[in-house]
XYZ file of C-alpha atoms in Angstrom:
725
model
C 0.000 0.000 0.000
C 1.043 3.607 -0.475
C 2.392 5.472 2.523
C 1.387 9.092 2.102
C 0.365 9.976 5.615
C -2.819 9.390 7.609
C -6.401 10.004 6.555
C -8.896 12.258 8.317
C -12.660 12.024 7.934
C -15.414 14.625 8.187
C -19.014 13.440 7.940
C -22.503 14.677 8.649
C -26.058 14.203 7.361
C -25.087 11.424 4.960
C -22.112 13.243 3.386
C -18.481 12.297 3.883
C -15.126 13.862 3.002
C -11.913 11.868 3.355
C -8.649 13.804 3.283
C -5.118 12.500 2.943
C -2.702 14.476 5.120
C 0.928 14.004 4.022
C 3.390 15.482 6.499
C 3.787 19.244 5.995
C 1.800 19.189 2.779
C -1.623 20.617 2.059
C -4.328 17.927 2.530
C -5.808 16.263 -0.542
C -9.419 15.208 -1.072
C -9.478 11.441 -1.551
C -13.258 11.094 -1.440
C -16.341 13.326 -1.372
C -19.789 11.802 -1.537
C -22.130 9.389 0.239
C -21.173 8.496 3.794
C -19.287 5.176 3.822
C -18.652 2.910 6.875
C -14.940 3.746 6.980
C -12.867 4.802 9.927
C -9.265 5.177 11.019
C -6.551 3.476 9.008
C -8.591 0.380 8.142
C -7.710 -1.864 5.215
C -10.501 -0.304 3.177
C -9.212 3.145 3.986
C -5.716 2.203 2.895
C -7.151 0.689 -0.284
C -8.541 4.070 -1.331
C -5.157 5.104 -2.691
C -4.671 1.914 -4.680
C -8.152 2.367 -6.167
C -7.924 6.067 -7.025
C -4.293 6.935 -7.885
C -3.067 6.563 -11.450
C 0.546 5.684 -10.646
C 2.445 2.943 -8.793
C 5.756 3.247 -6.941
C 8.576 3.529 -7.816
C 6.991 5.648 -10.571
C 5.747 8.072 -7.921
C 5.666 11.633 -9.287
C 7.919 14.223 -7.731
C 4.948 16.213 -6.427
C 1.465 15.558 -5.069
C -0.491 12.527 -6.255
C -3.653 14.572 -6.609
C -4.664 18.274 -6.363
C -4.701 19.558 -2.795
C -7.274 21.769 -1.108
C -5.162 24.710 -2.344
C -3.500 23.460 -5.556
C -0.267 25.146 -6.631
C 2.540 24.747 -9.100
C 4.774 23.402 -6.329
C 2.556 20.302 -6.298
C 2.959 19.718 -10.025
C -0.371 21.439 -10.631
C -0.518 23.204 -13.999
C -3.999 24.697 -13.660
C -5.020 27.979 -12.064
C -3.295 28.131 -8.653
C -5.518 28.198 -5.603
C -3.672 31.265 -4.355
C -1.580 33.953 -6.020
C 0.610 36.245 -3.913
C 3.411 38.764 -4.393
C 5.610 41.230 -2.529
C 6.012 44.304 -4.725
C 7.019 42.901 -8.123
C 8.297 39.577 -6.818
C 5.964 36.546 -6.962
C 5.550 34.531 -3.786
C 5.331 30.796 -4.466
C 4.579 29.330 -1.070
C 6.250 26.152 0.167
C 4.538 24.983 3.326
C 7.131 23.856 5.867
C 4.533 23.356 8.606
C 1.008 21.979 8.125
C -1.168 21.047 11.098
C -4.535 19.329 10.676
C -7.229 18.925 13.337
C -10.726 17.442 13.263
C -13.412 19.057 15.418
C -15.192 17.185 18.214
C -18.226 16.344 16.084
C -16.022 15.016 13.262
C -17.850 17.352 10.856
C -15.025 19.816 10.124
C -11.291 19.804 9.484
C -9.082 22.767 10.377
C -5.764 23.257 8.588
C -3.029 25.651 9.746
C -0.077 26.039 7.377
C 3.033 28.203 7.406
C 5.746 29.108 4.962
C 8.389 30.602 7.256
C 10.717 31.567 4.394
C 8.082 33.799 2.791
C 6.371 34.692 6.110
C 2.969 33.478 4.892
C 0.351 31.728 6.999
C -2.845 30.012 5.891
C -5.919 29.005 7.871
C -8.402 26.723 6.125
C -11.588 25.158 7.458
C -13.548 22.631 5.433
C -16.811 21.695 7.095
C -19.939 19.692 6.418
C -22.769 21.927 7.557
C -26.356 21.230 8.555
C -27.955 19.334 5.669
C -24.694 18.018 4.211
C -23.556 21.238 2.520
C -19.760 21.612 2.378
C -18.251 25.024 3.134
C -14.659 26.149 2.752
C -13.346 29.183 4.640
C -9.777 30.426 4.179
C -7.565 33.280 5.293
C -4.027 34.384 4.440
C -1.770 36.077 7.033
C 1.409 38.095 6.678
C 3.661 36.535 9.314
C 6.563 38.951 8.940
C 7.823 40.683 12.069
C 7.056 44.360 12.501
C 10.707 45.327 12.059
C 11.391 42.963 9.145
C 12.582 44.625 5.957
C 9.954 43.082 3.647
C 7.365 44.679 1.350
C 3.677 44.178 2.084
C 2.121 40.886 1.014
C -0.316 41.368 -1.887
C -3.133 38.846 -2.327
C -4.277 38.578 -5.942
C -6.753 35.778 -5.292
C -7.553 32.991 -2.854
C -9.896 30.376 -4.325
C -11.509 27.304 -2.823
C -11.814 24.177 -4.966
C -13.130 20.638 -4.758
C -12.587 17.666 -7.099
C -15.185 15.806 -9.168
C -14.912 12.469 -11.007
C -13.215 12.299 -14.379
C -16.420 11.377 -16.225
C -18.140 14.698 -15.563
C -18.764 16.366 -18.910
C -21.438 19.083 -18.546
C -21.282 22.581 -17.025
C -24.430 24.471 -16.114
C -24.020 28.131 -15.246
C -26.279 31.169 -15.409
C -26.721 34.552 -17.014
C -29.563 37.066 -17.255
C -30.519 40.709 -17.342
C -32.948 43.085 -15.686
C -35.676 41.839 -15.209
C -34.890 38.293 -16.376
C -32.437 36.851 -13.875
C -31.139 33.280 -13.368
C -31.228 32.050 -16.958
C -29.434 28.672 -17.223
C -26.746 27.962 -19.801
C -25.950 24.262 -20.256
C -22.938 23.223 -22.328
C -20.043 20.789 -22.498
C -17.540 21.244 -19.700
C -14.640 23.208 -21.245
C -11.173 21.678 -21.233
C -8.305 23.515 -19.598
C -8.441 26.130 -16.859
C -11.307 28.576 -17.355
C -12.782 31.357 -15.234
C -15.986 33.360 -15.335
C -15.888 36.756 -13.647
C -18.575 39.096 -12.379
C -17.464 42.753 -12.110
C -20.751 44.437 -11.195
C -19.815 45.374 -7.636
C -22.670 43.155 -6.498
C -23.781 39.659 -7.404
C -25.276 40.968 -10.665
C -28.229 40.175 -12.902
C -26.036 38.017 -15.157
C -24.182 36.439 -12.238
C -22.736 32.950 -12.780
C -24.886 32.182 -9.693
C -23.523 28.631 -9.516
C -21.284 26.222 -11.363
C -23.090 22.879 -11.694
C -21.201 19.838 -12.966
C -22.857 16.631 -14.138
C -22.729 13.770 -16.595
C -25.121 14.967 -19.263
C -27.846 17.527 -18.710
C -28.696 17.706 -14.981
C -32.124 16.488 -13.932
C -34.254 17.630 -11.027
C -34.766 14.359 -9.186
C -32.296 11.883 -10.706
C -28.584 11.648 -11.301
C -25.444 12.827 -9.570
C -24.608 16.504 -9.611
C -21.984 18.713 -7.988
C -22.523 22.417 -7.328
C -20.467 25.413 -6.201
C -21.813 28.770 -4.994
C -19.858 31.764 -3.677
C -21.374 33.266 -0.520
C -20.319 36.813 -1.391
C -22.108 39.965 -2.550
C -19.230 41.640 -4.370
C -17.119 40.800 -7.419
C -16.675 37.107 -8.096
C -14.699 34.492 -9.983
C -15.963 30.990 -10.744
C -13.507 28.450 -12.133
C -13.047 24.941 -13.452
C -9.863 23.067 -14.314
C -10.105 20.069 -16.620
C -6.558 18.835 -17.173
C -5.372 15.570 -18.744
C -3.244 14.490 -15.785
C -5.647 15.297 -12.926
C -9.204 14.801 -11.863
C -11.281 17.939 -12.612
C -11.652 20.580 -9.929
C -14.067 23.490 -9.693
C -14.588 26.302 -7.266
C -14.836 30.038 -6.729
C -13.367 33.029 -4.958
C -13.575 36.779 -4.620
C -12.458 38.752 -7.673
C -10.054 41.239 -6.132
C -9.131 44.546 -7.737
C -5.553 45.592 -8.512
C -3.679 46.198 -5.273
C -6.893 45.814 -3.270
C -5.507 43.486 -0.584
C -2.036 44.419 0.668
C -1.210 42.894 4.015
C 1.300 44.520 6.324
C 2.938 42.705 9.210
C 0.350 40.783 11.239
C -2.579 41.555 8.905
C -4.788 38.941 7.297
C -7.283 38.573 4.476
C -10.340 36.382 4.982
C -11.770 35.053 1.739
C -15.546 34.663 1.355
C -17.092 31.306 2.164
C -17.415 28.964 -0.810
C -20.268 26.431 -0.696
C -20.154 23.010 -2.357
C -23.088 20.653 -2.651
C -23.090 17.050 -3.858
C -26.244 15.065 -4.575
C -27.082 11.666 -5.984
C -30.732 12.742 -6.250
C -30.378 15.438 -8.889
C -30.725 19.176 -8.494
C -33.453 18.872 -5.864
C -31.120 16.893 -3.602
C -28.418 19.512 -4.123
C -30.873 22.311 -3.283
C -32.100 20.543 -0.152
C -28.616 20.865 1.359
C -28.539 24.623 0.722
C -32.080 25.038 2.047
C -31.429 23.219 5.313
C -28.236 25.186 5.901
C -29.774 28.587 5.151
C -32.839 27.796 7.261
C -30.520 27.240 10.228
C -28.905 30.708 10.007
C -29.075 32.461 13.403
C -29.530 36.070 12.193
C -32.776 35.432 10.320
C -36.403 35.647 11.457
C -38.023 32.234 11.620
C -41.666 33.190 12.202
C -44.382 32.631 9.596
C -43.666 34.842 6.591
C -46.185 37.708 6.403
C -48.198 38.339 3.252
C -46.840 41.671 2.007
C -48.133 44.584 -0.042
C -45.414 46.771 -1.544
C -46.520 50.132 -2.930
C -44.095 50.559 -5.859
C -46.293 49.387 -8.739
C -49.318 50.902 -7.001
C -48.176 54.549 -6.789
C -44.522 54.752 -7.926
C -43.296 58.277 -6.913
C -46.810 59.713 -6.634
C -47.023 59.827 -2.836
C -50.223 61.124 -1.281
C -50.909 60.391 2.375
C -54.676 60.000 2.002
C -54.328 57.661 -0.988
C -51.768 55.511 0.799
C -53.920 55.298 3.930
C -56.823 54.148 1.753
C -54.514 51.600 0.176
C -53.553 50.391 3.654
C -57.243 50.103 4.610
C -57.947 47.968 1.584
C -54.826 45.872 2.163
C -55.924 45.089 5.712
C -59.428 44.266 4.473
C -58.176 41.508 2.149
C -55.771 40.057 4.738
C -52.395 41.686 4.026
C -50.029 41.423 7.016
C -47.188 43.757 6.027
C -47.487 47.137 4.269
C -44.275 48.504 2.697
C -43.887 52.098 1.470
C -41.441 52.090 -1.422
C -39.236 54.793 -2.992
C -40.372 58.436 -2.968
C -40.887 59.356 0.701
C -37.614 61.183 1.479
C -36.250 64.676 0.918
C -36.744 65.958 -2.649
C -37.553 62.499 -4.035
C -40.160 63.163 -6.715
C -38.310 61.105 -9.337
C -35.099 59.093 -9.551
C -32.722 62.031 -10.070
C -32.306 63.325 -6.528
C -32.506 62.764 -2.815
C -30.549 59.544 -2.247
C -28.481 59.852 0.924
C -30.924 62.209 2.675
C -32.907 59.722 4.739
C -35.204 62.432 6.086
C -38.966 62.472 5.491
C -39.974 65.055 2.878
C -42.359 67.381 4.745
C -43.465 69.047 1.508
C -45.292 65.803 0.732
C -45.731 64.255 4.177
C -46.852 67.336 6.134
C -46.733 65.602 9.524
C -44.073 63.050 8.648
C -44.616 59.350 8.206
C -45.871 58.879 11.755
C -49.499 59.082 10.699
C -49.190 56.383 8.036
C -47.017 54.148 10.217
C -49.467 54.414 13.129
C -52.413 53.814 10.826
C -50.792 50.670 9.407
C -49.982 49.385 12.890
C -53.504 50.146 14.109
C -54.825 48.028 11.244
C -52.814 45.100 12.610
C -50.169 45.148 9.888
C -46.394 45.531 10.022
C -44.969 48.732 8.549
C -42.044 48.618 6.122
C -39.999 51.327 4.420
C -37.715 51.459 1.351
C -34.076 52.582 1.621
C -31.082 52.526 -0.695
C -28.349 53.007 1.915
C -25.318 52.439 -0.319
C -26.263 55.155 -2.824
C -26.169 58.928 -3.073
C -27.503 61.539 -5.494
C -25.409 64.578 -6.353
C -28.647 66.546 -6.006
C -29.010 65.919 -2.292
C -27.918 67.676 0.875
C -25.297 65.068 1.662
C -24.130 64.923 -1.967
C -23.553 68.674 -2.029
C -21.910 68.744 1.399
C -19.681 65.693 1.005
C -18.744 64.870 -2.589
C -15.626 63.207 -1.156
C -17.876 60.446 0.226
C -18.524 59.108 -3.280
C -16.891 55.743 -3.982
C -15.315 56.474 -7.354
C -12.066 57.375 -9.101
C -12.537 61.049 -8.304
C -8.947 62.232 -8.330
C -7.495 59.916 -10.950
C -7.532 62.590 -13.696
C -7.782 66.328 -12.951
C -11.149 67.664 -14.030
C -12.546 64.219 -14.711
C -16.259 63.803 -14.174
C -17.342 60.323 -13.149
C -20.443 59.017 -14.855
C -23.607 58.318 -12.955
C -25.648 55.170 -13.349
C -29.415 55.391 -12.907
C -28.740 59.042 -11.942
C -26.889 57.974 -8.821
C -23.486 57.298 -7.316
C -22.156 54.910 -4.698
C -21.650 56.148 -1.147
C -18.354 55.005 0.354
C -19.520 53.075 3.405
C -15.912 52.207 4.259
C -15.612 55.894 5.123
C -16.617 55.946 8.789
C -18.242 59.370 8.579
C -20.364 58.363 5.592
C -21.237 55.084 7.290
C -22.324 56.804 10.483
C -24.388 59.333 8.539
C -26.434 56.551 6.949
C -26.619 54.352 10.041
C -27.757 57.145 12.340
C -30.442 58.449 9.949
C -31.822 54.955 9.387
C -31.756 54.073 13.084
C -33.557 57.289 14.006
C -36.418 56.523 11.604
C -36.653 52.869 12.645
C -36.950 53.974 16.252
C -39.333 56.879 15.610
C -41.751 55.039 13.316
C -41.491 51.569 14.768
C -40.370 50.213 11.384
C -40.750 46.453 11.241
C -39.240 45.856 7.817
C -36.780 47.464 5.415
C -36.768 46.938 1.680
C -33.057 47.523 1.050
C -32.305 48.312 -2.590
C -29.051 48.522 -4.581
C -29.882 49.800 -8.040
C -26.619 50.688 -9.718
C -23.501 48.780 -10.595
C -20.239 49.646 -8.826
C -17.740 50.169 -11.618
C -14.733 52.152 -10.302
C -14.697 51.709 -6.513
C -11.808 53.761 -5.147
C -11.498 54.254 -1.379
C -8.574 56.339 -0.089
C -6.783 55.886 -3.394
C -7.143 52.090 -3.364
C -9.565 49.666 -4.972
C -12.299 49.522 -2.354
C -14.996 46.999 -3.224
C -14.011 44.410 -0.608
C -14.231 47.019 2.147
C -17.539 48.332 0.718
C -19.098 44.861 0.770
C -17.996 44.237 4.345
C -19.370 47.637 5.373
C -22.740 46.715 3.861
C -22.785 43.473 5.851
C -21.819 45.415 8.966
C -24.699 47.864 8.478
C -27.196 45.013 8.100
C -25.856 43.381 11.245
C -25.696 46.525 13.396
C -29.243 47.598 12.546
C -30.622 44.140 13.249
C -28.660 43.942 16.500
C -29.931 47.358 17.615
C -33.485 46.464 16.581
C -33.849 42.694 17.153
C -37.345 42.473 15.626
C -36.382 44.306 12.439
C -36.453 42.312 9.200
C -34.591 43.327 6.029
C -35.127 42.353 2.403
C -32.191 42.418 -0.015
C -33.260 43.884 -3.351
C -30.941 45.049 -6.126
C -32.962 46.116 -9.160
C -34.624 42.794 -8.540
C -32.428 39.721 -8.050
C -28.995 41.282 -8.629
C -27.852 40.707 -5.051
C -29.060 37.201 -4.371
C -26.375 35.075 -2.740
C -25.645 33.173 0.447
C -23.410 36.010 1.640
C -26.241 38.540 1.958
C -28.518 35.776 3.268
C -26.407 35.552 6.398
C -28.086 38.884 7.284
C -31.183 39.364 5.115
C -34.585 37.827 5.870
C -35.564 37.491 2.236
C -34.477 38.504 -1.268
C -36.457 40.075 -4.071
C -36.316 37.497 -6.870
C -36.838 39.882 -9.779
C -38.432 43.197 -10.682
C -40.536 41.204 -13.125
C -43.885 40.146 -11.698
C -44.856 38.546 -15.006
C -45.663 34.983 -13.882
C -44.448 33.479 -17.164
C -40.933 34.745 -16.489
C -41.167 34.454 -12.741
C -41.824 30.703 -12.708
C -38.365 30.023 -14.152
C -36.587 32.832 -12.285
C -37.919 31.454 -9.006
C -37.100 27.873 -9.966
C -33.413 28.639 -10.502
C -33.177 31.035 -7.568
C -34.518 28.129 -5.524
C -31.385 26.121 -6.337
C -29.823 27.919 -3.366
C -32.523 29.985 -1.651
C -35.416 28.375 0.290
C -38.821 29.478 -1.050
C -39.826 31.405 2.080
C -36.866 33.751 1.462
C -37.836 34.602 -2.147
C -40.197 37.563 -2.474
C -42.793 36.628 -5.117
C -45.663 39.086 -5.550
C -48.865 39.169 -7.563
C -48.730 42.072 -9.960
C -51.372 43.620 -12.209
C -52.278 42.365 -15.652
C -50.786 43.170 -18.056
C -47.402 43.003 -16.292
C -45.567 46.322 -16.008
C -42.244 44.871 -17.203
C -43.422 42.828 -20.218
C -46.918 43.981 -21.175
C -48.071 40.352 -21.060
C -51.525 39.538 -19.663
C -52.257 36.574 -17.412
C -55.246 35.393 -15.396
C -55.274 36.140 -11.674
C -55.343 32.401 -10.898
C -52.084 31.955 -12.825
C -50.421 34.969 -11.200
C -51.486 33.653 -7.799
C -50.275 30.100 -8.398
C -46.754 31.299 -9.288
C -46.653 33.815 -6.426
C -47.617 31.171 -3.875
C -44.426 29.280 -4.669
C -42.431 31.871 -2.713
C -42.916 34.495 -0.006
C -46.127 35.865 -1.453
C -47.500 39.368 -1.638
C -49.006 42.094 -3.822
C -47.294 44.621 -6.100
C -50.547 46.090 -7.354
C -52.806 49.105 -6.846
C -55.744 47.212 -5.374
C -57.655 50.515 -5.044
C -58.412 49.987 -8.728
C -59.687 46.426 -8.238
C -63.333 45.481 -8.680
C -65.284 43.849 -5.877
C -64.857 40.518 -7.619
C -61.077 40.939 -7.858
C -60.868 41.953 -4.195
C -62.822 38.856 -3.176
C -60.446 36.722 -5.264
C -57.394 38.371 -3.701
C -58.789 37.775 -0.214
C -59.329 34.114 -1.074
C -55.774 33.799 -2.423
C -54.320 35.309 0.745
C -56.357 32.790 2.722
C -54.764 29.980 0.692
C -51.305 31.419 1.422
C -51.964 31.492 5.159
C -53.411 27.968 5.118
C -50.434 26.379 3.379
C -47.446 28.549 4.247
C -46.222 26.423 7.172
C -45.809 23.530 4.737
C -44.661 25.603 1.755
C -41.979 27.314 3.854
C -40.563 24.304 5.658
C -40.943 21.281 3.401
C -38.711 19.602 0.849
C -38.874 21.245 -2.579
C -39.258 18.981 -5.616
C -39.390 19.681 -9.362
C -40.554 17.428 -12.168
C -38.605 16.785 -15.369
C -40.730 16.784 -18.525
C -39.976 16.190 -22.180
C -42.646 18.834 -22.944
C -40.783 22.188 -22.957
C -43.896 24.226 -22.091
C -44.764 22.292 -18.914
C -43.600 23.020 -15.357
C -44.390 21.240 -12.087
C -43.085 22.052 -8.639
C -44.055 20.738 -5.220
C -43.288 20.939 -1.535
C -43.479 17.759 0.543
C -43.603 17.525 4.335
C -40.490 15.777 5.720
C -42.664 13.000 7.202
C -44.465 12.435 3.901
C -47.879 13.333 5.324
C -48.709 16.282 3.092
C -47.676 17.799 -0.229
C -48.715 20.735 -2.389
C -47.892 20.689 -6.094
C -48.388 23.311 -8.787
C -48.535 22.336 -12.449
C -48.283 25.183 -14.961
C -47.929 25.800 -18.689
C -45.762 28.551 -20.144
C -46.766 28.101 -23.788
C -48.872 25.896 -26.067
C -48.449 22.195 -25.252
C -47.441 20.089 -28.252
C -49.467 16.885 -27.714
C -53.086 16.133 -26.897
C -51.998 13.483 -24.384
C -49.585 14.755 -21.781
C -46.986 13.166 -19.517
C -47.618 11.933 -15.992
C -46.566 13.770 -12.839
C -44.773 11.476 -10.378
C -44.998 12.561 -6.736
C -41.941 11.606 -4.619
C -41.559 11.762 -0.859
C -44.906 10.237 0.185
C -45.338 7.010 2.157
C -45.765 4.025 -0.153
C -48.317 2.374 2.171
C -50.212 5.609 2.837
C -53.528 6.659 1.329
C -53.799 10.245 0.112
C -56.682 12.494 -0.844
C -56.034 14.849 -3.770
C -57.982 18.078 -4.116
C -57.667 20.953 -6.546
C -57.134 24.197 -4.644
C -59.921 26.062 -6.390
C -59.742 29.086 -4.058
C -56.959 30.614 -6.182
C -59.406 30.849 -9.109
C -60.685 28.677 -11.907
C -58.330 27.236 -14.527
C -59.079 26.369 -18.154
C -58.163 22.729 -18.706
C -58.121 22.663 -22.469
C -60.246 20.103 -24.255
C -59.607 16.964 -22.142
C -59.776 16.371 -18.381
C -58.267 13.180 -16.896
C -60.643 11.209 -14.667
C -58.581 11.683 -11.502
C -58.657 15.468 -12.014
C -62.437 15.521 -12.375
C -62.677 13.646 -9.050
C -60.112 15.991 -7.410
C -62.366 18.947 -8.211
C -65.159 17.445 -6.117
C -65.433 17.880 -2.305
C -64.408 14.273 -1.578
C -61.379 14.494 -3.835
C -59.499 11.643 -5.466
C -57.955 8.938 -3.255
C -54.970 6.761 -4.090
C -51.765 5.429 -2.536
C -48.389 7.054 -2.174
C -46.904 4.120 -4.067
C -49.064 4.739 -7.148
C -48.467 8.483 -7.003
C -44.715 7.869 -7.079
C -44.477 4.956 -9.496
C -47.420 5.505 -11.893
C -48.082 9.221 -11.495
C -50.950 11.478 -12.513
C -51.712 11.915 -16.205
C -51.757 15.664 -16.688
C -54.403 17.700 -18.523
C -53.661 19.575 -21.719
C -53.466 23.019 -20.155
C -53.975 26.041 -22.332
C -51.082 28.553 -22.343
C -50.449 30.379 -19.057
C -52.706 28.179 -16.936
C -51.925 26.503 -13.621
C -53.487 24.020 -11.244
C -52.601 23.737 -7.558
C -53.000 20.320 -5.900
C -53.394 19.553 -2.197
C -52.228 15.988 -1.476
C -52.855 14.984 2.143
C -52.629 11.696 4.037
C -55.945 10.274 5.237
C -54.412 7.475 7.349
């Protein structure tokens, strides 16, 4: 057998990582996948090398047998290095002369401490299996030089985290998009060589890579093995894959640092963002379940039932009138809304999008007695009161913009007389500047306290293109300052909830979700687009954290019309609400909205805690998505069409997660509105529309499935499937 040092094991929730730990070398991943009954230095453990290495002594290579957790050229690795460092113009190629590895008490995490004393570089790395089986990698680089040592500062160009996948993987799924059409998948052959995909938007971005998904062939929702990587970071990003002839493929991600952005002086360190890896042998839904369980366990987030929300943007835009908004609140309370959010337009000089950002003071020319009257009225109606802010932005036409132009995060002094361009008529406020930070924090805190604000819709509408702070590239510091502001406000006001919005879904990532209570999936409330945007957002984000509102018809962003029942069915897949001027609704529409909100309240405990499943169909115009209780007692599925279906006879919907020996009653949830079935109605569906429903076993629902109706375009049916035993 090969003698390359001992193995260490981390395992949790059915997932196992086995590392080889050669003396004073970076550990190598021998195995990542289903938990196996291996321990210590057993014969089977020793056999892993013989079964997975491509060479036999004495033909041992001069460097590492396989890529390490931080692959480098010193290991014989010819792909993109895991870390790139320099001191002034001299590259720093680390050679670890001390590597210490320790497993935590629960055997779910491995800590690695490494030093290169010649170059005065230290590395801390933690690879952990989190709640649900998600793997996270956290790393930091330290400058170990003594204070009086005559050495230049240590520059960090990048610090990536990577994990290996089997050699047979051949397909890469990544994402692109635009406003308001985020999370559009791109599926192609896995490129050979070392490739990267960067995002330079200063935030996650509408066309963010979102994830790298690797698979053999096109990934499926419920079947097949798939590996995923997601960067938990809200700034610039790099995703990577390395497919080299002499090594197993690796993939990963890291922060995209600007030139000279991280320069470490003696004793300083750089902590890279957390990189998340998910493996599943049950397709994309199994991969998502790991992210969902982990994110649901986050300590900073509210865990109460998610309120049904009305946001005023598409109701009034900038046309703020106190009497109109109080009437809107009255009507919202009447139909069952639980949270009323006043959007953009309430603060000093804000009659359009050209001025006012940075002055978080109520505009008394519009709100004669401030917002106290509206906030009190909303609270008296039994609803929570929310308010829109864009804390990271500033308008030149604002009091703070005129008083402190030096607070703008931009290349202001690079060229004498240069005028930096605006984007959406606004600039970025340098939150790494303590005075600017305190200005925003204090104004926000004062309003939260004065008005009893329960909820903030936190927007981020422009891209950050030339972030210069104190003469240095400043996006890393800006992102950390944003996180700090989230955290400090929520610590000061423990009941406060915050939504992360960025022109829709342009800041949706696990980094912001360590602080935010939900994200806004997209500025598009067109249900045809939303059904796919929400599906791919749901790869990482649990449904209760995805804002998904019912808008008017036709949709404001596309001009496309859709029935209220269809808009409701898609909205109920997430954290539901209204983005609609319901003062213009007829009595019939108001009654329908009230019924829909009742459905949301009836099912939300299941919809926001269960296991999310998606069906795979050959029919490109068909979608089906369900949530199943962990004990298999209850499920809710929504079947929807997005276009004309090709065939008169459709496919069957197979329902996983139920008990094979259980009997279940199926009912159509008709309270969301009637649906047009097309020209044929399967027998089970006719029965499910009756009060007694349709009864069958969990076994038949899983193995045989339900023959679906030929839905007309933009129609949906919602099914309640509940155990009767």
